[in-house]
JSON list of C-alpha atoms in Angstrom, two decimals:
[
{"chain": "A", "resi": 1, "resn": "MET", "atom": "CA", "xyz": [-13.20, 18.15, 1.37]},
{"chain": "A", "resi": 2, "resn": "TYR", "atom": "CA", "xyz": [-11.31, 14.85, 1.72]},
{"chain": "A", "resi": 3, "resn": "HIS", "atom": "CA", "xyz": [-9.74, 14.17, -1.68]},
{"chain": "A", "resi": 4, "resn": "PHE", "atom": "CA", "xyz": [-6.54, 15.72, -3.01]},
{"chain": "A", "resi": 5, "resn": "THR", "atom": "CA", "xyz": [-6.59, 17.97, -6.06]},
{"chain": "A", "resi": 6, "resn": "ASP", "atom": "CA", "xyz": [-4.08, 19.65, -8.40]},
{"chain": "A", "resi": 7, "resn": "GLU", "atom": "CA", "xyz": [-3.85, 22.46, -5.86]},
{"chain": "A", "resi": 8, "resn": "ASP", "atom": "CA", "xyz": [-2.41, 20.02, -3.30]},
{"chain": "A", "resi": 9, "resn": "PHE", "atom": "CA", "xyz": [0.16, 18.63, -5.75]},
{"chain": "A", "resi": 10, "resn": "LYS", "atom": "CA", "xyz": [1.21, 22.16, -6.73]},
{"chain": "A", "resi": 11, "resn": "VAL", "atom": "CA", "xyz": [2.04, 22.99, -3.10]},
{"chain": "A", "resi": 12, "resn": "PHE", "atom": "CA", "xyz": [5.25, 20.97, -3.61]},
{"chain": "A", "resi": 13, "resn": "GLU", "atom": "CA", "xyz": [6.35, 23.25, -6.45]},
{"chain": "A", "resi": 14, "resn": "ILE", "atom": "CA", "xyz": [6.46, 26.27, -4.13]},
{"chain": "A", "resi": 15, "resn": "GLU", "atom": "CA", "xyz": [10.02, 27.37, -3.35]},
{"chain": "A", "resi": 16, "resn": "GLY", "atom": "CA", "xyz": [11.21, 28.02, 0.20]},
{"chain": "A", "resi": 17, "resn": "LEU", "atom": "CA", "xyz": [10.35, 26.44, 3.54]},
{"chain": "A", "resi": 18, "resn": "GLU", "atom": "CA", "xyz": [8.13, 29.23, 4.84]},
{"chain": "A", "resi": 19, "resn": "ASN", "atom": "CA", "xyz": [6.11, 29.67, 1.64]},
{"chain": "A", "resi": 20, "resn": "ARG", "atom": "CA", "xyz": [5.58, 25.95, 1.14]},
{"chain": "A", "resi": 21, "resn": "MET", "atom": "CA", "xyz": [4.61, 25.42, 4.79]},
{"chain": "A", "resi": 22, "resn": "THR", "atom": "CA", "xyz": [2.08, 28.27, 4.59]},
{"chain": "A", "resi": 23, "resn": "ALA", "atom": "CA", "xyz": [0.49, 26.66, 1.52]},
{"chain": "A", "resi": 24, "resn": "LEU", "atom": "CA", "xyz": [0.54, 23.20, 3.12]},
{"chain": "A", "resi": 25, "resn": "ILE", "atom": "CA", "xyz": [-1.14, 24.50, 6.28]},
{"chain": "A", "resi": 26, "resn": "GLU", "atom": "CA", "xyz": [-3.82, 26.38, 4.31]},
{"chain": "A", "resi": 27, "resn": "THR", "atom": "CA", "xyz": [-4.47, 23.91, 1.48]},
{"chain": "A", "resi": 28, "resn": "THR", "atom": "CA", "xyz": [-3.58, 20.36, 2.45]},
{"chain": "A", "resi": 29, "resn": "ARG", "atom": "CA", "xyz": [-3.46, 20.05, 6.23]},
{"chain": "A", "resi": 30, "resn": "PRO", "atom": "CA", "xyz": [-7.24, 20.59, 6.71]},
{"chain": "A", "resi": 31, "resn": "LYS", "atom": "CA", "xyz": [-7.83, 17.55, 4.46]},
{"chain": "A", "resi": 32, "resn": "LEU", "atom": "CA", "xyz": [-5.30, 15.48, 6.39]},
{"chain": "A", "resi": 33, "resn": "GLU", "atom": "CA", "xyz": [-7.03, 16.42, 9.65]},
{"chain": "A", "resi": 34, "resn": "LYS", "atom": "CA", "xyz": [-10.44, 15.41, 8.26]},
{"chain": "A", "resi": 35, "resn": "LEU", "atom": "CA", "xyz": [-9.02, 12.15, 6.89]},
{"chain": "A", "resi": 36, "resn": "GLY", "atom": "CA", "xyz": [-7.41, 11.60, 10.30]},
{"chain": "A", "resi": 37, "resn": "ASP", "atom": "CA", "xyz": [-10.75, 11.86, 12.10]},
{"chain": "A", "resi": 38, "resn": "TYR", "atom": "CA", "xyz": [-12.57, 9.74, 9.53]},
{"chain": "A", "resi": 39, "resn": "PHE", "atom": "CA", "xyz": [-10.07, 6.90, 9.25]},
{"chain": "A", "resi": 40, "resn": "SER", "atom": "CA", "xyz": [-9.09, 6.68, 12.92]},
{"chain": "A", "resi": 41, "resn": "ASP", "atom": "CA", "xyz": [-12.78, 5.89, 13.54]},
{"chain": "A", "resi": 42, "resn": "PHE", "atom": "CA", "xyz": [-12.82, 3.49, 10.56]},
{"chain": "A", "resi": 43, "resn": "LEU", "atom": "CA", "xyz": [-9.67, 1.60, 11.66]},
{"chain": "A", "resi": 44, "resn": "THR", "atom": "CA", "xyz": [-10.90, 1.45, 15.26]},
{"chain": "A", "resi": 45, "resn": "ALA", "atom": "CA", "xyz": [-14.24, -0.01, 14.11]},
{"chain": "A", "resi": 46, "resn": "GLN", "atom": "CA", "xyz": [-12.58, -2.54, 11.78]},
{"chain": "A", "resi": 47, "resn": "THR", "atom": "CA", "xyz": [-9.84, -3.77, 14.13]},
{"chain": "A", "resi": 48, "resn": "GLY", "atom": "CA", "xyz": [-11.35, -3.42, 17.60]},
{"chain": "A", "resi": 49, "resn": "GLU", "atom": "CA", "xyz": [-8.23, -1.48, 18.65]},
{"chain": "A", "resi": 50, "resn": "THR", "atom": "CA", "xyz": [-8.21, 2.28, 19.22]},
{"chain": "A", "resi": 51, "resn": "TYR", "atom": "CA", "xyz": [-6.36, 4.11, 16.44]},
{"chain": "A", "resi": 52, "resn": "TYR", "atom": "CA", "xyz": [-5.17, 7.71, 16.75]},
{"chain": "A", "resi": 53, "resn": "PRO", "atom": "CA", "xyz": [-4.37, 10.12, 13.88]},
{"chain": "A", "resi": 54, "resn": "HIS", "atom": "CA", "xyz": [-0.99, 11.88, 13.69]},
{"chain": "A", "resi": 55, "resn": "VAL", "atom": "CA", "xyz": [-0.85, 14.70, 11.13]},
{"chain": "A", "resi": 56, "resn": "ALA", "atom": "CA", "xyz": [2.66, 15.66, 9.98]},
{"chain": "A", "resi": 57, "resn": "LYS", "atom": "CA", "xyz": [3.70, 19.04, 11.37]},
{"chain": "A", "resi": 58, "resn": "HIS", "atom": "CA", "xyz": [7.22, 19.19, 9.84]},
{"chain": "A", "resi": 59, "resn": "LEU", "atom": "CA", "xyz": [8.43, 21.01, 12.97]},
{"chain": "A", "resi": 60, "resn": "ARG", "atom": "CA", "xyz": [12.05, 19.85, 12.75]},
{"chain": "A", "resi": 61, "resn": "ARG", "atom": "CA", "xyz": [12.57, 21.50, 9.38]},
{"chain": "A", "resi": 62, "resn": "THR", "atom": "CA", "xyz": [14.69, 24.64, 9.41]},
{"chain": "A", "resi": 63, "resn": "THR", "atom": "CA", "xyz": [15.81, 25.09, 5.78]},
{"chain": "A", "resi": 64, "resn": "ASN", "atom": "CA", "xyz": [14.51, 22.49, 3.31]},
{"chain": "A", "resi": 65, "resn": "PRO", "atom": "CA", "xyz": [10.79, 22.49, 2.53]},
{"chain": "A", "resi": 66, "resn": "PRO", "atom": "CA", "xyz": [9.04, 19.10, 2.90]},
{"chain": "A", "resi": 67, "resn": "ASP", "atom": "CA", "xyz": [8.75, 16.87, -0.18]},
{"chain": "A", "resi": 68, "resn": "ASP", "atom": "CA", "xyz": [5.69, 15.10, 1.19]},
{"chain": "A", "resi": 69, "resn": "THR", "atom": "CA", "xyz": [3.07, 15.34, 3.91]},
{"chain": "A", "resi": 70, "resn": "TRP", "atom": "CA", "xyz": [0.76, 12.80, 5.55]},
{"chain": "A", "resi": 71, "resn": "VAL", "atom": "CA", "xyz": [-1.49, 11.64, 8.33]},
{"chain": "A", "resi": 72, "resn": "ALA", "atom": "CA", "xyz": [-0.41, 8.42, 10.06]},
{"chain": "A", "resi": 73, "resn": "PHE", "atom": "CA", "xyz": [-2.58, 6.14, 12.22]},
{"chain": "A", "resi": 74, "resn": "SER", "atom": "CA", "xyz": [-1.31, 4.08, 15.13]},
{"chain": "A", "resi": 75, "resn": "THR", "atom": "CA", "xyz": [-2.60, 2.56, 18.35]},
{"chain": "A", "resi": 76, "resn": "HIS", "atom": "CA", "xyz": [-0.36, 4.91, 20.36]},
{"chain": "A", "resi": 77, "resn": "LYS", "atom": "CA", "xyz": [-1.75, 8.32, 21.28]},
{"chain": "A", "resi": 78, "resn": "ARG", "atom": "CA", "xyz": [1.63, 10.06, 21.40]},
{"chain": "A", "resi": 79, "resn": "GLY", "atom": "CA", "xyz": [3.26, 8.85, 18.19]},
{"chain": "A", "resi": 80, "resn": "TYR", "atom": "CA", "xyz": [3.36, 6.36, 15.35]},
{"chain": "A", "resi": 81, "resn": "LYS", "atom": "CA", "xyz": [7.01, 5.81, 14.32]},
{"chain": "A", "resi": 82, "resn": "MET", "atom": "CA", "xyz": [7.64, 3.17, 16.96]},
{"chain": "A", "resi": 83, "resn": "LEU", "atom": "CA", "xyz": [4.74, 0.98, 15.79]},
{"chain": "A", "resi": 84, "resn": "PRO", "atom": "CA", "xyz": [3.44, -0.55, 12.57]},
{"chain": "A", "resi": 85, "resn": "HIS", "atom": "CA", "xyz": [1.08, 2.09, 11.20]},
{"chain": "A", "resi": 86, "resn": "PHE", "atom": "CA", "xyz": [-1.18, 3.20, 8.36]},
{"chain": "A", "resi": 87, "resn": "GLN", "atom": "CA", "xyz": [-0.56, 6.36, 6.32]},
{"chain": "A", "resi": 88, "resn": "ILE", "atom": "CA", "xyz": [-2.41, 8.58, 3.85]},
{"chain": "A", "resi": 89, "resn": "GLY", "atom": "CA", "xyz": [-0.36, 11.32, 2.23]},
{"chain": "A", "resi": 90, "resn": "LEU", "atom": "CA", "xyz": [1.16, 12.77, -0.88]},
{"chain": "A", "resi": 91, "resn": "PHE", "atom": "CA", "xyz": [4.29, 13.80, -2.70]},
{"chain": "A", "resi": 92, "resn": "GLY", "atom": "CA", "xyz": [4.22, 16.23, -5.60]},
{"chain": "A", "resi": 93, "resn": "SER", "atom": "CA", "xyz": [3.90, 13.23, -7.94]},
{"chain": "A", "resi": 94, "resn": "HIS", "atom": "CA", "xyz": [1.31, 10.99, -6.27]},
{"chain": "A", "resi": 95, "resn": "VAL", "atom": "CA", "xyz": [-0.97, 10.23, -3.32]},
{"chain": "A", "resi": 96, "resn": "PHE", "atom": "CA", "xyz": [-0.07, 7.20, -1.19]},
{"chain": "A", "resi": 97, "resn": "VAL", "atom": "CA", "xyz": [-2.07, 4.91, 1.09]},
{"chain": "A", "resi": 98, "resn": "LEU", "atom": "CA", "xyz": [0.25, 2.60, 3.05]},
{"chain": "A", "resi": 99, "resn": "TYR", "atom": "CA", "xyz": [0.69, 0.18, 5.94]},
{"chain": "A", "resi": 100, "resn": "GLY", "atom": "CA", "xyz": [4.00, -0.97, 7.33]},
{"chain": "A", "resi": 101, "resn": "VAL", "atom": "CA", "xyz": [6.84, -0.27, 9.67]},
{"chain": "A", "resi": 102, "resn": "ILE", "atom": "CA", "xyz": [9.74, 2.19, 9.48]},
{"chain": "A", "resi": 103, "resn": "TYR", "atom": "CA", "xyz": [13.29, 1.94, 10.77]},
{"chain": "A", "resi": 104, "resn": "GLU", "atom": "CA", "xyz": [12.59, 3.75, 14.07]},
{"chain": "A", "resi": 105, "resn": "SER", "atom": "CA", "xyz": [10.39, 0.89, 15.29]},
{"chain": "A", "resi": 106, "resn": "PRO", "atom": "CA", "xyz": [11.76, -1.54, 17.89]},
{"chain": "A", "resi": 107, "resn": "GLU", "atom": "CA", "xyz": [9.08, -3.99, 16.66]},
{"chain": "A", "resi": 108, "resn": "LYS", "atom": "CA", "xyz": [10.59, -4.37, 13.16]},
{"chain": "A", "resi": 109, "resn": "GLU", "atom": "CA", "xyz": [11.78, -7.94, 13.63]},
{"chain": "A", "resi": 110, "resn": "GLY", "atom": "CA", "xyz": [8.40, -9.16, 14.86]},
{"chain": "A", "resi": 111, "resn": "VAL", "atom": "CA", "xyz": [6.60, -7.31, 12.07]},
{"chain": "A", "resi": 112, "resn": "ALA", "atom": "CA", "xyz": [8.97, -8.90, 9.52]},
{"chain": "A", "resi": 113, "resn": "GLU", "atom": "CA", "xyz": [8.08, -12.34, 10.88]},
{"chain": "A", "resi": 114, "resn": "THR", "atom": "CA", "xyz": [4.36, -11.54, 10.68]},
{"chain": "A", "resi": 115, "resn": "PHE", "atom": "CA", "xyz": [4.78, -10.38, 7.07]},
{"chain": "A", "resi": 116, "resn": "MET", "atom": "CA", "xyz": [6.76, -13.56, 6.26]},
{"chain": "A", "resi": 117, "resn": "LYS", "atom": "CA", "xyz": [3.88, -15.71, 7.53]},
{"chain": "A", "resi": 118, "resn": "LYS", "atom": "CA", "xyz": [1.51, -13.69, 5.33]},
{"chain": "A", "resi": 119, "resn": "GLU", "atom": "CA", "xyz": [3.62, -13.87, 2.18]},
{"chain": "A", "resi": 120, "resn": "GLN", "atom": "CA", "xyz": [0.81, -15.40, 0.08]},
{"chain": "A", "resi": 121, "resn": "THR", "atom": "CA", "xyz": [-1.65, -12.73, 1.24]},
{"chain": "A", "resi": 122, "resn": "ILE", "atom": "CA", "xyz": [0.87, -10.02, 0.28]},
{"chain": "A", "resi": 123, "resn": "LEU", "atom": "CA", "xyz": [1.58, -11.60, -3.13]},
{"chain": "A", "resi": 124, "resn": "ALA", "atom": "CA", "xyz": [-2.19, -11.68, -3.81]},
{"chain": "A", "resi": 125, "resn": "LEU", "atom": "CA", "xyz": [-2.53, -7.90, -3.39]},
{"chain": "A", "resi": 126, "resn": "ASP", "atom": "CA", "xyz": [-3.44, -6.71, -6.87]},
{"chain": "A", "resi": 127, "resn": "ASP", "atom": "CA", "xyz": [-2.20, -3.29, -8.05]},
{"chain": "A", "resi": 128, "resn": "PHE", "atom": "CA", "xyz": [-0.38, -2.76, -4.74]},
{"chain": "A", "resi": 129, "resn": "ILE", "atom": "CA", "xyz": [3.21, -1.59, -4.32]},
{"chain": "A", "resi": 130, "resn": "MET", "atom": "CA", "xyz": [5.92, -1.91, -1.67]},
{"chain": "A", "resi": 131, "resn": "LYS", "atom": "CA", "xyz": [8.33, 0.74, -0.41]},
{"chain": "A", "resi": 132, "resn": "ARG", "atom": "CA", "xyz": [11.71, 0.24, 1.22]},
{"chain": "A", "resi": 133, "resn": "ASP", "atom": "CA", "xyz": [12.06, 3.91, 2.21]},
{"chain": "A", "resi": 134, "resn": "HIS", "atom": "CA", "xyz": [9.08, 5.98, 3.34]},
{"chain": "A", "resi": 135, "resn": "MET", "atom": "CA", "xyz": [10.96, 9.24, 2.71]},
{"chain": "A", "resi": 136, "resn": "LYS", "atom": "CA", "xyz": [11.46, 8.61, -1.02]},
{"chain": "A", "resi": 137, "resn": "GLU", "atom": "CA", "xyz": [8.94, 8.63, -3.85]},
{"chain": "A", "resi": 138, "resn": "ALA", "atom": "CA", "xyz": [10.20, 5.33, -5.30]},
{"chain": "A", "resi": 139, "resn": "SER", "atom": "CA", "xyz": [8.18, 2.15, -4.95]},
{"chain": "A", "resi": 140, "resn": "GLU", "atom": "CA", "xyz": [8.21, -1.26, -6.62]},
{"chain": "A", "resi": 141, "resn": "ALA", "atom": "CA", "xyz": [5.76, -3.94, -7.69]},
{"chain": "A", "resi": 142, "resn": "ILE", "atom": "CA", "xyz": [5.16, -6.80, -5.26]},
{"chain": "A", "resi": 143, "resn": "GLU", "atom": "CA", "xyz": [7.00, -9.77, -6.76]},
{"chain": "A", "resi": 144, "resn": "GLU", "atom": "CA", "xyz": [8.06, -12.90, -4.91]},
{"chain": "A", "resi": 145, "resn": "GLU", "atom": "CA", "xyz": [11.84, -12.56, -5.07]},
{"chain": "A", "resi": 146, "resn": "ALA", "atom": "CA", "xyz": [11.88, -8.82, -4.33]},
{"chain": "A", "resi": 147, "resn": "LEU", "atom": "CA", "xyz": [9.38, -9.33, -1.50]},
{"chain": "A", "resi": 148, "resn": "ARG", "atom": "CA", "xyz": [11.59, -11.97, 0.14]},
{"chain": "A", "resi": 149, "resn": "ASP", "atom": "CA", "xyz": [14.64, -9.72, -0.20]},
{"chain": "A", "resi": 150, "resn": "ASN", "atom": "CA", "xyz": [12.75, -6.80, 1.35]},
{"chain": "A", "resi": 151, "resn": "LEU", "atom": "CA", "xyz": [11.47, -8.94, 4.21]},
{"chain": "A", "resi": 152, "resn": "LEU", "atom": "CA", "xyz": [14.97, -10.17, 5.05]},
{"chain": "A", "resi": 153, "resn": "ARG", "atom": "CA", "xyz": [16.26, -6.60, 4.88]},
{"chain": "A", "resi": 154, "resn": "LEU", "atom": "CA", "xyz": [13.47, -5.45, 7.21]},
{"chain": "A", "resi": 155, "resn": "LYS", "atom": "CA", "xyz": [14.34, -8.17, 9.69]},
{"chain": "A", "resi": 156, "resn": "ASN", "atom": "CA", "xyz": [18.14, -7.90, 9.61]},
{"chain": "A", "resi": 157, "resn": "VAL", "atom": "CA", "xyz": [19.15, -4.36, 8.59]},
{"chain": "A", "resi": 158, "resn": "LYS", "atom": "CA", "xyz": [18.99, -1.60, 11.18]},
{"chain": "A", "resi": 159, "resn": "LYS", "atom": "CA", "xyz": [17.77, 0.99, 8.64]},
{"chain": "A", "resi": 160, "resn": "GLY", "atom": "CA", "xyz": [15.42, -1.50, 6.99]},
{"chain": "A", "resi": 161, "resn": "GLU", "atom": "CA", "xyz": [11.77, -0.63, 6.60]},
{"chain": "A", "resi": 162, "resn": "LEU", "atom": "CA", "xyz": [8.89, -1.89, 4.50]},
{"chain": "A", "resi": 163, "resn": "LEU", "atom": "CA", "xyz": [5.46, -0.53, 3.65]},
{"chain": "A", "resi": 164, "resn": "PHE", "atom": "CA", "xyz": [2.73, -1.89, 1.40]},
{"chain": "A", "resi": 165, "resn": "GLY", "atom": "CA", "xyz": [-0.09, 0.00, -0.25]},
{"chain": "A", "resi": 166, "resn": "LYS", "atom": "CA", "xyz": [-1.24, 1.91, -3.28]},
{"chain": "A", "resi": 167, "resn": "ARG", "atom": "CA", "xyz": [-0.24, 5.07, -5.12]},
{"chain": "A", "resi": 168, "resn": "TYR", "atom": "CA", "xyz": [-2.44, 7.35, -7.20]},
{"chain": "A", "resi": 169, "resn": "GLU", "atom": "CA", "xyz": [-1.07, 9.74, -9.82]},
{"chain": "A", "resi": 170, "resn": "PRO", "atom": "CA", "xyz": [-2.86, 13.05, -10.51]},
{"chain": "A", "resi": 171, "resn": "GLY", "atom": "CA", "xyz": [-5.93, 12.36, -12.63]},
{"chain": "A", "resi": 172, "resn": "HIS", "atom": "CA", "xyz": [-6.57, 8.90, -11.12]},
{"chain": "A", "resi": 173, "resn": "PRO", "atom": "CA", "xyz": [-10.33, 8.15, -10.82]},
{"chain": "A", "resi": 174, "resn": "ALA", "atom": "CA", "xyz": [-9.96, 7.77, -7.02]},
{"chain": "A", "resi": 175, "resn": "LEU", "atom": "CA", "xyz": [-8.95, 11.45, -6.81]},
{"chain": "A", "resi": 176, "resn": "GLN", "atom": "CA", "xyz": [-12.02, 12.78, -8.64]},
{"chain": "A", "resi": 177, "resn": "SER", "atom": "CA", "xyz": [-14.37, 13.13, -5.65]},
{"chain": "A", "resi": 178, "resn": "ASP", "atom": "CA", "xyz": [-14.58, 12.73, -1.87]},
{"chain": "A", "resi": 179, "resn": "GLN", "atom": "CA", "xyz": [-16.86, 9.71, -2.27]},
{"chain": "A", "resi": 180, "resn": "ALA", "atom": "CA", "xyz": [-14.47, 7.97, -4.69]},
{"chain": "A", "resi": 181, "resn": "PHE", "atom": "CA", "xyz": [-11.42, 8.67, -2.51]},
{"chain": "A", "resi": 182, "resn": "LEU", "atom": "CA", "xyz": [-12.99, 7.61, 0.79]},
{"chain": "A", "resi": 183, "resn": "GLN", "atom": "CA", "xyz": [-14.25, 4.38, -0.79]},
{"chain": "A", "resi": 184, "resn": "GLU", "atom": "CA", "xyz": [-10.85, 3.64, -2.33]},
{"chain": "A", "resi": 185, "resn": "VAL", "atom": "CA", "xyz": [-8.99, 4.22, 0.95]},
{"chain": "A", "resi": 186, "resn": "GLU", "atom": "CA", "xyz": [-11.51, 2.09, 2.87]},
{"chain": "A", "resi": 187, "resn": "ASP", "atom": "CA", "xyz": [-11.07, -0.77, 0.37]},
{"chain": "A", "resi": 188, "resn": "THR", "atom": "CA", "xyz": [-7.27, -0.44, 0.51]},
{"chain": "A", "resi": 189, "resn": "PHE", "atom": "CA", "xyz": [-7.15, -0.30, 4.31]},
{"chain": "A", "resi": 190, "resn": "LEU", "atom": "CA", "xyz": [-9.39, -3.39, 4.56]},
{"chain": "A", "resi": 191, "resn": "LYS", "atom": "CA", "xyz": [-6.81, -5.36, 2.57]},
{"chain": "A", "resi": 192, "resn": "LEU", "atom": "CA", "xyz": [-3.88, -3.88, 4.51]},
{"chain": "A", "resi": 193, "resn": "ILE", "atom": "CA", "xyz": [-5.54, -4.71, 7.86]},
{"chain": "A", "resi": 194, "resn": "GLU", "atom": "CA", "xyz": [-5.07, -8.39, 6.92]},
{"chain": "A", "resi": 195, "resn": "LEU", "atom": "CA", "xyz": [-1.28, -7.89, 7.15]},
{"chain": "A", "resi": 196, "resn": "ARG", "atom": "CA", "xyz": [-1.35, -7.01, 10.85]}
]
């Protein structure tokens, strides 16, 4: 199974690190691994560059249970945080499909300049959102003034980051079947690939 269900969302209601991690490993991680295999092949075929999947392991956590989980895709075999990357994952409130760059990346400034050149392409993304912090659930609509502010922040602020993509609340048609979800993610990734 590839698509996320109520069972996956409910994992984030489980109290305690150990209990939540057990549920994540049993319920959600197998889907992330399958999505990782599927979409690393898809991104490689679409871009001509080799993409590798990186499924979140949450190994650094010692007390607080994770609020989200994901699989990220980058052209680096050993990691993704240092590069612009794609993500599929979920919080307890929604599934996300994203592309962008986070604060750990030394390439942030160059990515910001690429995004600035593609401002019209970004503004034309219908039903898409942008995120200034990948660790929080909050996102905002893509509007010209906010986009420019976020791009300047990405370029100039050390902790700046910016991701674009889509979010799907429980019950969204894209989450009703594997076929619907895979098609939706493919369509979303094809638009996000244009931002590279």
